Amino acid sequence: MEQLTTTRGEPTPYAERVLDVVERIPPGKVMSYGDVAEFLGEGGPRQVGRVMALWGGAVPWWRVIRADGSAADGLQSECLAHWREESTPLRGTRVDMRKARWDGV
């Protein structure tokens, strides 16, 4: 697994690329952890999730979710508030991935 932090405690180039993609997701749209990895052509859902856990506070982290449209454990109510504020298409308390998934274009 690739290091995600430099020896100086800063994000690695991979982590910076993940965060750059997340910053570009428009309001009302989402990507799954796997979508971000696939878009970059490197890493996987777990690596993206780790980047988000370490560095995601500076980007719209609520726009990166599980493939089933749910938020990470412990973040459900905060995500739901952001999704409602941005008019993200929902199915109950989950994002409607068919309508809200962003393809990076």
CSV table of N, CA, C and O in Angstrom, one decimal, residues 41-101:
chain,number,residue,atom,x,y,z
A,41,GLY,N,-7.3,6.1,-12.1
A,41,GLY,CA,-6.5,5.0,-12.7
A,41,GLY,C,-5.5,4.4,-11.8
A,41,GLY,O,-4.5,3.8,-12.2
A,42,GLU,N,-5.6,4.6,-10.5
A,42,GLU,CA,-4.7,4.1,-9.5
A,42,GLU,C,-5.3,4.0,-8.1
A,42,GLU,O,-6.3,4.7,-7.8
A,43,GLY,N,-4.7,3.1,-7.3
A,43,GLY,CA,-5.3,2.9,-6.0
A,43,GLY,C,-6.6,2.2,-6.0
A,43,GLY,O,-7.0,1.6,-7.0
A,44,GLY,N,-7.3,2.2,-4.9
A,44,GLY,CA,-8.6,1.5,-4.8
A,44,GLY,C,-9.4,2.2,-3.8
A,44,GLY,O,-9.0,3.2,-3.2
A,45,PRO,N,-10.6,1.7,-3.6
A,45,PRO,CA,-11.5,2.3,-2.6
A,45,PRO,C,-10.9,2.5,-1.2
A,45,PRO,O,-11.1,3.5,-0.6
A,46,ARG,N,-10.2,1.5,-0.7
A,46,ARG,CA,-9.6,1.6,0.6
A,46,ARG,C,-8.6,2.8,0.7
A,46,ARG,O,-8.5,3.5,1.7
A,47,GLN,N,-7.8,2.9,-0.4
A,47,GLN,CA,-6.7,3.9,-0.4
A,47,GLN,C,-7.4,5.3,-0.4
A,47,GLN,O,-7.0,6.2,0.3
A,48,VAL,N,-8.4,5.4,-1.2
A,48,VAL,CA,-9.2,6.7,-1.3
A,48,VAL,C,-9.8,7.0,0.1
A,48,VAL,O,-9.7,8.1,0.5
A,49,GLY,N,-10.4,6.0,0.7
A,49,GLY,CA,-11.0,6.2,2.0
A,49,GLY,C,-10.0,6.6,3.0
A,49,GLY,O,-10.2,7.5,3.9
A,50,ARG,N,-8.8,6.1,3.0
A,50,ARG,CA,-7.7,6.4,3.9
A,50,ARG,C,-7.3,7.9,3.7
A,50,ARG,O,-7.1,8.6,4.6
A,51,VAL,N,-7.1,8.3,2.4
A,51,VAL,CA,-6.8,9.7,2.1
A,51,VAL,C,-7.9,10.6,2.7
A,51,VAL,O,-7.6,11.6,3.3
A,52,MET,N,-9.2,10.2,2.5
A,52,MET,CA,-10.2,11.1,3.0
A,52,MET,C,-10.2,11.1,4.5
A,52,MET,O,-10.5,12.2,5.1
A,53,ALA,N,-9.9,10.0,5.2
A,53,ALA,CA,-9.8,10.0,6.6
A,53,ALA,C,-8.7,10.9,7.1
A,53,ALA,O,-8.9,11.6,8.1
A,54,LEU,N,-7.6,10.9,6.4
A,54,LEU,CA,-6.4,11.7,6.9
A,54,LEU,C,-6.5,13.2,6.5
A,54,LEU,O,-6.1,14.1,7.2
A,55,TRP,N,-7.0,13.4,5.2
A,55,TRP,CA,-6.9,14.8,4.7
A,55,TRP,C,-8.2,15.4,4.2
A,55,TRP,O,-8.2,16.5,3.7
A,56,GLY,N,-9.3,14.6,4.2
A,56,GLY,CA,-10.6,15.1,3.6
A,56,GLY,C,-11.2,16.3,4.2
A,56,GLY,O,-12.1,16.8,3.6
A,57,GLY,N,-10.8,16.7,5.4
A,57,GLY,CA,-11.5,17.8,6.0
A,57,GLY,C,-11.4,19.1,5.3
A,57,GLY,O,-12.2,20.0,5.5
A,58,ALA,N,-10.4,19.2,4.4
A,58,ALA,CA,-10.2,20.5,3.7
A,58,ALA,C,-11.0,20.5,2.3
A,58,ALA,O,-10.9,21.5,1.6
A,59,VAL,N,-11.7,19.4,2.0
A,59,VAL,CA,-12.4,19.3,0.7
A,59,VAL,C,-13.9,18.9,1.0
A,59,VAL,O,-14.2,18.5,2.2
A,60,PRO,N,-14.8,19.0,0.1
A,60,PRO,CA,-16.2,18.6,0.3
A,60,PRO,C,-16.3,17.1,0.5
A,60,PRO,O,-16.8,16.4,-0.4
A,61,TRP,N,-15.9,16.6,1.6
A,61,TRP,CA,-15.7,15.1,1.9
A,61,TRP,C,-17.1,14.4,1.8
A,61,TRP,O,-17.1,13.2,1.5
A,62,TRP,N,-18.2,15.1,2.0
A,62,TRP,CA,-19.5,14.4,2.0
A,62,TRP,C,-19.9,14.0,0.6
A,62,TRP,O,-20.9,13.3,0.4
A,63,ARG,N,-19.2,14.4,-0.4
A,63,ARG,CA,-19.4,14.1,-1.8
A,63,ARG,C,-18.7,12.8,-2.2
A,63,ARG,O,-18.9,12.3,-3.4
A,64,VAL,N,-18.0,12.2,-1.3
A,64,VAL,CA,-17.3,10.9,-1.6
A,64,VAL,C,-18.0,9.9,-0.6
A,64,VAL,O,-17.8,10.0,0.6
A,65,ILE,N,-18.7,8.9,-1.1
A,65,ILE,CA,-19.5,8.0,-0.3
A,65,ILE,C,-19.3,6.5,-0.7
A,65,ILE,O,-18.6,6.2,-1.7
A,66,ARG,N,-19.9,5.7,0.0
A,66,ARG,CA,-19.9,4.2,-0.4
A,66,ARG,C,-20.7,4.0,-1.7
A,66,ARG,O,-21.6,4.8,-2.0
A,67,ALA,N,-20.4,2.9,-2.3
A,67,ALA,CA,-21.0,2.6,-3.6
A,67,ALA,C,-22.5,2.4,-3.5
A,67,ALA,O,-23.3,2.6,-4.5
A,68,ASP,N,-23.0,2.1,-2.3
A,68,ASP,CA,-24.5,1.9,-2.1
A,68,ASP,C,-25.2,3.2,-1.8
A,68,ASP,O,-26.4,3.2,-1.5
A,69,GLY,N,-24.5,4.3,-1.8
A,69,GLY,CA,-25.1,5.6,-1.6
A,69,GLY,C,-25.1,6.0,-0.1
A,69,GLY,O,-25.7,7.1,0.2
A,70,SER,N,-24.5,5.3,0.7
A,70,SER,CA,-24.5,5.6,2.2
A,70,SER,C,-23.2,6.3,2.6
A,70,SER,O,-22.2,6.2,1.9
A,71,ALA,N,-23.3,7.0,3.7
A,71,ALA,CA,-22.2,7.7,4.2
A,71,ALA,C,-21.3,6.8,5.1
A,71,ALA,O,-21.8,5.7,5.5
A,72,ALA,N,-20.1,7.2,5.3
A,72,ALA,CA,-19.2,6.4,6.2
A,72,ALA,C,-19.8,6.4,7.6
A,72,ALA,O,-20.6,7.3,8.0
A,73,ASP,N,-19.5,5.4,8.4
A,73,ASP,CA,-20.0,5.2,9.7
A,73,ASP,C,-19.7,6.5,10.6
A,73,ASP,O,-18.6,7.0,10.5
A,74,GLY,N,-20.7,6.9,11.3
A,74,GLY,CA,-20.6,8.1,12.2
A,74,GLY,C,-20.7,9.4,11.5
A,74,GLY,O,-20.8,10.5,12.1
A,75,LEU,N,-20.9,9.4,10.2
A,75,LEU,CA,-21.0,10.7,9.4
A,75,LEU,C,-22.4,10.9,8.8
A,75,LEU,O,-22.6,11.8,8.0
A,76,GLN,N,-23.3,9.9,9.0
A,76,GLN,CA,-24.6,9.9,8.3
A,76,GLN,C,-25.3,11.2,8.5
A,76,GLN,O,-25.8,11.8,7.5
A,77,SER,N,-25.5,11.7,9.7
A,77,SER,CA,-26.4,12.9,9.9
A,77,SER,C,-25.7,14.1,9.3
A,77,SER,O,-26.4,15.0,8.7
A,78,GLU,N,-24.4,14.2,9.4
A,78,GLU,CA,-23.7,15.4,8.9
A,78,GLU,C,-23.8,15.4,7.3
A,78,GLU,O,-24.0,16.4,6.7
A,79,CYS,N,-23.6,14.2,6.8
A,79,CYS,CA,-23.7,14.1,5.3
A,79,CYS,C,-25.1,14.4,4.8
A,79,CYS,O,-25.2,15.1,3.8
A,80,LEU,N,-26.1,13.9,5.5
A,80,LEU,CA,-27.5,14.1,5.1
A,80,LEU,C,-27.8,15.6,5.1
A,80,LEU,O,-28.4,16.1,4.2
A,81,ALA,N,-27.3,16.3,6.1
A,81,ALA,CA,-27.5,17.8,6.1
A,81,ALA,C,-26.9,18.4,4.9
A,81,ALA,O,-27.5,19.3,4.2
A,82,HIS,N,-25.6,18.1,4.6
A,82,HIS,CA,-25.0,18.6,3.4
A,82,HIS,C,-25.7,18.3,2.1
A,82,HIS,O,-25.9,19.1,1.2
A,83,TRP,N,-26.1,17.0,2.0
A,83,TRP,CA,-26.8,16.5,0.8
A,83,TRP,C,-28.1,17.3,0.6
A,83,TRP,O,-28.4,17.7,-0.5
A,84,ARG,N,-28.8,17.5,1.6
A,84,ARG,CA,-30.1,18.2,1.5
A,84,ARG,C,-29.8,19.7,1.2
A,84,ARG,O,-30.5,20.3,0.3
A,85,GLU,N,-28.8,20.3,1.8
A,85,GLU,CA,-28.4,21.7,1.5
A,85,GLU,C,-28.1,21.8,0.0
A,85,GLU,O,-28.4,22.9,-0.6
A,86,GLU,N,-27.4,20.8,-0.6
A,86,GLU,CA,-27.0,20.9,-2.0
A,86,GLU,C,-28.0,20.3,-3.0
A,86,GLU,O,-27.7,20.2,-4.2
A,87,SER,N,-29.2,19.9,-2.5
A,87,SER,CA,-30.2,19.2,-3.3
A,87,SER,C,-29.7,18.0,-4.0
A,87,SER,O,-30.0,17.7,-5.2
A,88,THR,N,-28.9,17.2,-3.3
A,88,THR,CA,-28.4,15.9,-3.9
A,88,THR,C,-29.6,15.0,-3.9
A,88,THR,O,-30.3,14.8,-3.0
A,89,PRO,N,-29.8,14.3,-5.1
A,89,PRO,CA,-30.9,13.3,-5.2
A,89,PRO,C,-30.7,12.2,-4.1
A,89,PRO,O,-29.7,11.6,-4.0
A,90,LEU,N,-31.8,12.0,-3.4
A,90,LEU,CA,-31.8,11.0,-2.3
A,90,LEU,C,-32.8,10.0,-2.5
A,90,LEU,O,-33.8,10.2,-3.1
A,91,ARG,N,-32.6,8.8,-1.9
A,91,ARG,CA,-33.6,7.7,-1.7
A,91,ARG,C,-33.6,7.4,-0.2
A,91,ARG,O,-32.8,6.7,0.3
A,92,GLY,N,-34.5,8.1,0.5
A,92,GLY,CA,-34.5,8.0,1.9
A,92,GLY,C,-33.3,8.7,2.5
A,92,GLY,O,-33.2,9.9,2.3
A,93,THR,N,-32.4,8.0,3.2
A,93,THR,CA,-31.3,8.7,3.8
A,93,THR,C,-30.0,8.3,3.1
A,93,THR,O,-28.9,8.6,3.5
A,94,ARG,N,-30.1,7.8,1.9
A,94,ARG,CA,-29.0,7.5,1.0
A,94,ARG,C,-29.1,8.3,-0.3
A,94,ARG,O,-30.1,8.7,-0.7
A,95,VAL,N,-27.9,8.5,-0.9
A,95,VAL,CA,-27.9,9.2,-2.2
A,95,VAL,C,-28.4,8.2,-3.3
A,95,VAL,O,-28.0,7.0,-3.3
A,96,ASP,N,-29.2,8.8,-4.2
A,96,ASP,CA,-29.6,8.0,-5.3
A,96,ASP,C,-28.4,8.0,-6.3
A,96,ASP,O,-28.2,9.0,-7.0
A,97,MET,N,-27.6,7.0,-6.3
A,97,MET,CA,-26.4,6.9,-7.1
A,97,MET,C,-26.7,7.1,-8.6
A,97,MET,O,-25.9,7.6,-9.3
A,98,ARG,N,-27.8,6.6,-9.1
A,98,ARG,CA,-28.1,6.7,-10.5
A,98,ARG,C,-28.2,8.1,-11.0
A,98,ARG,O,-27.9,8.5,-12.1
A,99,LYS,N,-28.8,8.9,-10.1
A,99,LYS,CA,-29.0,10.3,-10.4
A,99,LYS,C,-27.9,11.3,-10.0
A,99,LYS,O,-27.7,12.3,-10.6
A,100,ALA,N,-27.2,10.9,-9.0
A,100,ALA,CA,-26.2,11.8,-8.4
A,100,ALA,C,-24.8,11.5,-8.7
A,100,ALA,O,-23.9,12.4,-8.5
A,101,ARG,N,-24.5,10.4,-9.3
A,101,ARG,CA,-23.1,10.0,-9.5
A,101,ARG,C,-22.5,10.9,-10.6
A,101,ARG,O,-23.0,11.1,-11.6
